[in-house]
Amino acid sequence: MPIRLIIVDDHPVVRDGLRGIFTDDEFEVVGEAGDGFEALAVVERTNPDIVLTDLRMPRMKGAELIRRLREQAPDVRVLVLTTFDDDVDVLPAIEEGATGYLLKDTPRAELRRAVQAAARGETVLSPSVAGVLTQKLRAPRQQPLSRRELEVLSLISRGATNRDVAKRLFITEATVKTHLLHIFAKLEVNDRAAAVAAAYETGLLRPGADS
C-alpha cells in the first residue's frame, strides 16, 4: 500500500514541487493545504499516514498545528519540512510531537526515505536540528531568579512575611508582591510554599544558607 500524505505549505510552488517528488507507486498525495486550519480539515477528510508541513504559515503556527493534530488524529505522523533550524522553531515542534524535522535543502532521495521512516514511526532529524537538540540537552541549567528575587525567596523560606521582607530589603510591600509573582512564574508554582520547595529542590536555596 502506498504511503498516504498531505502537503502543508503556504507557497503553492513549494507544494507543487513536493507533489512531484511523491507522485509514484510508493506514495499517494491525498491532499494539500496552505495553512494549519486547512490542514486540519484535509486530515479529517482524507485520513493520511503522514502530514508533511512547514512551520511558519499564516493564521496558525506550525507547533499549534502539530498539537491539534495530536488531539484530532493521534495516529497521523507529522514530519516538519522547513527552512528554520533554530531552537525557537525546533524545540516547540518536537515538544508538541513531531515525528521528524527536516530542512528544505534535504535531497530528494533523502526526503523520500524520511517520509518512509516517519510512516514507520521512526524519528528523523536533519543533522543541524539534531545539533540544536544536543546543545539544549547539554546546556547547563540557567538560574531563573534574579539576585533580588533570591533574597526575597530566602527570607520567605525562613518565615518572613511580606512586611518583614519589605523592611529588611528597604522596599515596599507592593514591590515584594511583584517579586513573588515573578518568582511564581519562573518556578511555575502557585504559592509561597511551593516556591520554597522548588527552590530547595533545584538548588537555588540551600538549607541553613544566609540571604
Tab-separated table of C-alpha atoms in Angstrom:
chain	number	residue	atom	x	y	z
A	1	MET	CA	0.000	0.000	0.000
A	2	PRO	CA	1.371	3.470	-0.824
A	3	ILE	CA	2.069	5.928	1.984
A	4	ARG	CA	-0.741	8.473	2.057
A	5	LEU	CA	0.375	12.014	2.806
A	6	ILE	CA	-0.786	15.584	2.662
A	7	ILE	CA	1.473	18.561	1.976
A	8	VAL	CA	1.057	21.725	4.049
A	9	ASP	CA	2.860	24.886	2.920
A	10	ASP	CA	1.701	28.435	2.261
A	11	HIS	CA	3.653	28.619	-1.026
A	12	PRO	CA	1.888	26.882	-3.944
A	13	VAL	CA	5.142	26.448	-5.863
A	14	VAL	CA	6.606	24.502	-2.919
A	15	ARG	CA	3.532	22.286	-2.739
A	16	ASP	CA	3.786	21.628	-6.478
A	17	GLY	CA	7.439	20.660	-6.170
A	18	LEU	CA	6.795	18.314	-3.270
A	19	ARG	CA	3.858	16.735	-5.025
A	20	GLY	CA	6.201	15.883	-7.901
A	21	ILE	CA	8.621	14.155	-5.528
A	22	PHE	CA	5.881	11.929	-4.110
A	23	THR	CA	3.944	11.015	-7.248
A	24	ASP	CA	4.621	7.318	-7.849
A	25	ASP	CA	3.586	3.866	-6.665
A	26	GLU	CA	5.228	4.234	-3.218
A	27	PHE	CA	3.385	7.407	-2.197
A	28	GLU	CA	-0.018	8.974	-2.690
A	29	VAL	CA	-0.548	12.693	-2.103
A	30	VAL	CA	-4.163	12.706	-0.933
A	31	GLY	CA	-4.414	16.438	-0.268
A	32	GLU	CA	-2.655	19.719	0.374
A	33	ALA	CA	-3.227	22.859	2.416
A	34	GLY	CA	-1.938	26.398	2.614
A	35	ASP	CA	-2.196	26.820	6.389
A	36	GLY	CA	-2.927	24.956	9.606
A	37	PHE	CA	-6.683	25.390	9.569
A	38	GLU	CA	-6.926	23.994	6.044
A	39	ALA	CA	-4.617	21.156	7.067
A	40	LEU	CA	-6.877	20.081	9.927
A	41	ALA	CA	-9.838	19.942	7.571
A	42	VAL	CA	-7.904	17.979	4.941
A	43	VAL	CA	-6.645	15.494	7.541
A	44	GLU	CA	-10.179	14.905	8.784
A	45	ARG	CA	-11.377	14.336	5.234
A	46	THR	CA	-8.525	12.161	3.915
A	47	ASN	CA	-7.072	10.345	6.958
A	48	PRO	CA	-3.441	10.351	5.740
A	49	ASP	CA	-0.469	8.461	7.170
A	50	ILE	CA	1.846	11.483	7.086
A	51	VAL	CA	1.437	15.248	7.296
A	52	LEU	CA	4.438	16.945	5.684
A	53	THR	CA	4.284	20.517	6.937
A	54	ASP	CA	6.095	23.825	7.034
A	55	LEU	CA	6.200	25.708	10.355
A	56	ARG	CA	5.828	29.431	9.696
A	57	MET	CA	2.495	29.854	7.977
A	58	PRO	CA	-0.337	32.378	8.260
A	59	ARG	CA	-3.170	32.008	10.777
A	60	MET	CA	-1.674	29.124	12.756
A	61	LYS	CA	1.834	28.360	13.998
A	62	GLY	CA	3.291	25.020	12.971
A	63	ALA	CA	3.688	23.886	16.578
A	64	GLU	CA	-0.002	24.633	17.195
A	65	LEU	CA	-0.944	22.578	14.142
A	66	ILE	CA	1.129	19.666	15.464
A	67	ARG	CA	-0.560	19.921	18.858
A	68	ARG	CA	-4.023	19.924	17.324
A	69	LEU	CA	-3.178	17.001	15.080
A	70	ARG	CA	-2.065	15.009	18.112
A	71	GLU	CA	-5.538	15.588	19.576
A	72	GLN	CA	-7.571	15.221	16.375
A	73	ALA	CA	-5.655	12.413	14.654
A	74	PRO	CA	-3.139	10.812	17.035
A	75	ASP	CA	-2.224	8.063	14.565
A	76	VAL	CA	-1.073	10.527	11.913
A	77	ARG	CA	2.689	11.154	11.832
A	78	VAL	CA	3.863	14.741	11.408
A	79	LEU	CA	7.089	15.448	9.528
A	80	VAL	CA	8.277	19.065	9.569
A	81	LEU	CA	9.926	20.409	6.412
A	82	THR	CA	11.077	23.993	6.821
A	83	THR	CA	13.962	26.414	6.319
A	84	PHE	CA	14.371	27.193	10.033
A	85	ASP	CA	16.654	25.201	12.319
A	86	ASP	CA	16.959	27.443	15.389
A	87	ASP	CA	15.714	26.347	18.794
A	88	VAL	CA	12.796	28.810	18.656
A	89	ASP	CA	11.273	26.653	15.911
A	90	VAL	CA	12.781	23.230	16.561
A	91	LEU	CA	12.007	22.776	20.247
A	92	PRO	CA	8.261	23.609	20.200
A	93	ALA	CA	7.720	21.357	17.181
A	94	ILE	CA	9.497	18.413	18.800
A	95	GLU	CA	7.828	19.014	22.156
A	96	GLU	CA	4.385	19.002	20.527
A	97	GLY	CA	5.075	15.605	18.974
A	98	ALA	CA	6.611	15.972	15.512
A	99	THR	CA	7.949	12.610	14.321
A	100	GLY	CA	10.694	14.288	12.315
A	101	TYR	CA	12.215	17.637	11.407
A	102	LEU	CA	13.970	18.260	8.094
A	103	LEU	CA	15.174	21.306	6.197
A	104	LYS	CA	14.073	22.245	2.708
A	105	ASP	CA	17.557	21.717	1.311
A	106	THR	CA	17.191	17.982	2.049
A	107	PRO	CA	17.969	15.962	-1.119
A	108	ARG	CA	15.020	14.377	-2.903
A	109	ALA	CA	16.001	10.764	-2.172
A	110	GLU	CA	16.676	11.534	1.496
A	111	LEU	CA	13.298	13.238	1.839
A	112	ARG	CA	11.551	10.193	0.405
A	113	ARG	CA	13.396	7.906	2.831
A	114	ALA	CA	12.484	10.243	5.699
A	115	VAL	CA	8.776	10.028	4.891
A	116	GLN	CA	9.031	6.249	4.745
A	117	ALA	CA	10.812	6.182	8.106
A	118	ALA	CA	8.282	8.559	9.664
A	119	ALA	CA	5.464	6.338	8.444
A	120	ARG	CA	7.106	3.502	10.412
A	121	GLY	CA	7.134	5.737	13.487
A	122	GLU	CA	10.869	6.419	13.391
A	123	THR	CA	12.278	9.803	14.395
A	124	VAL	CA	14.016	11.607	11.550
A	125	LEU	CA	16.129	14.718	12.164
A	126	SER	CA	18.395	16.729	9.909
A	127	PRO	CA	21.974	16.993	11.271
A	128	SER	CA	21.617	20.681	12.198
A	129	VAL	CA	18.371	20.022	14.070
A	130	ALA	CA	19.941	17.098	15.928
A	131	GLY	CA	22.720	19.505	16.889
A	132	VAL	CA	20.234	22.013	18.295
A	133	LEU	CA	18.628	19.324	20.457
A	134	THR	CA	22.008	18.053	21.655
A	135	GLN	CA	23.115	21.561	22.611
A	136	LYS	CA	19.861	22.064	24.516
A	137	LEU	CA	20.312	18.840	26.459
A	138	ARG	CA	23.929	19.664	27.305
A	139	ALA	CA	23.301	23.292	28.251
A	140	PRO	CA	23.697	23.968	31.975
A	141	ARG	CA	20.571	24.958	33.836
A	142	GLN	CA	20.245	28.722	33.938
A	143	GLN	CA	19.444	30.322	37.291
A	144	PRO	CA	15.887	31.552	36.696
A	145	LEU	CA	15.794	34.069	39.535
A	146	SER	CA	17.483	37.437	39.848
A	147	ARG	CA	19.633	38.252	42.877
A	148	ARG	CA	16.818	40.323	44.416
A	149	GLU	CA	14.271	37.566	43.810
A	150	LEU	CA	16.590	35.095	45.528
A	151	GLU	CA	16.875	37.457	48.501
A	152	VAL	CA	13.099	37.701	48.742
A	153	LEU	CA	12.648	33.945	48.470
A	154	SER	CA	15.377	33.256	51.009
A	155	LEU	CA	13.636	35.461	53.566
A	156	ILE	CA	10.264	33.894	52.762
A	157	SER	CA	11.782	30.450	53.306
A	158	ARG	CA	12.663	31.476	56.861
A	159	GLY	CA	9.109	32.505	57.635
A	160	ALA	CA	9.280	36.239	56.839
A	161	THR	CA	6.043	37.998	55.935
A	162	ASN	CA	5.795	40.455	53.058
A	163	ARG	CA	6.099	43.281	55.589
A	164	ASP	CA	9.198	41.678	57.113
A	165	VAL	CA	10.801	41.323	53.685
A	166	ALA	CA	9.983	44.904	52.778
A	167	LYS	CA	11.614	46.225	55.957
A	168	ARG	CA	14.674	44.004	55.602
A	169	LEU	CA	15.321	44.937	51.964
A	170	PHE	CA	14.161	48.578	52.218
A	171	ILE	CA	11.464	48.162	49.558
A	172	THR	CA	7.699	48.475	49.597
A	173	GLU	CA	5.299	45.609	50.232
A	174	ALA	CA	3.931	46.135	46.724
A	175	THR	CA	7.418	45.525	45.331
A	176	VAL	CA	7.686	42.360	47.413
A	177	LYS	CA	4.419	41.114	45.927
A	178	THR	CA	5.692	41.866	42.425
A	179	HIS	CA	8.892	39.914	43.088
A	180	LEU	CA	6.819	36.991	44.372
A	181	LEU	CA	4.673	36.977	41.250
A	182	HIS	CA	7.817	36.853	39.121
A	183	ILE	CA	9.208	34.044	41.278
A	184	PHE	CA	5.983	32.027	40.974
A	185	ALA	CA	6.010	32.436	37.196
A	186	LYS	CA	9.662	31.473	36.786
A	187	LEU	CA	9.406	28.434	39.045
A	188	GLU	CA	5.985	27.516	37.618
A	189	VAL	CA	4.289	27.359	41.015
A	190	ASN	CA	1.208	28.965	42.552
A	191	ASP	CA	2.126	29.808	46.143
A	192	ARG	CA	4.923	30.638	48.571
A	193	ALA	CA	5.314	27.138	49.987
A	194	ALA	CA	5.620	25.585	46.535
A	195	ALA	CA	8.160	28.248	45.523
A	196	VAL	CA	10.332	27.494	48.533
A	197	ALA	CA	10.088	23.748	47.909
A	198	ALA	CA	11.022	24.197	44.240
A	199	ALA	CA	13.957	26.427	45.160
A	200	TYR	CA	15.380	23.807	47.544
A	201	GLU	CA	14.752	21.016	45.050
A	202	THR	CA	16.628	22.803	42.250
A	203	GLY	CA	19.442	24.054	44.463
A	204	LEU	CA	18.549	27.739	44.251
A	205	LEU	CA	18.303	27.737	48.052
A	206	ARG	CA	20.362	25.636	50.436
A	207	PRO	CA	19.264	24.725	53.957
A	208	GLY	CA	20.976	26.904	56.510
A	209	ALA	CA	22.336	29.384	53.925
A	210	ASP	CA	22.103	33.081	54.717
A	211	SER	CA	20.436	35.527	52.335
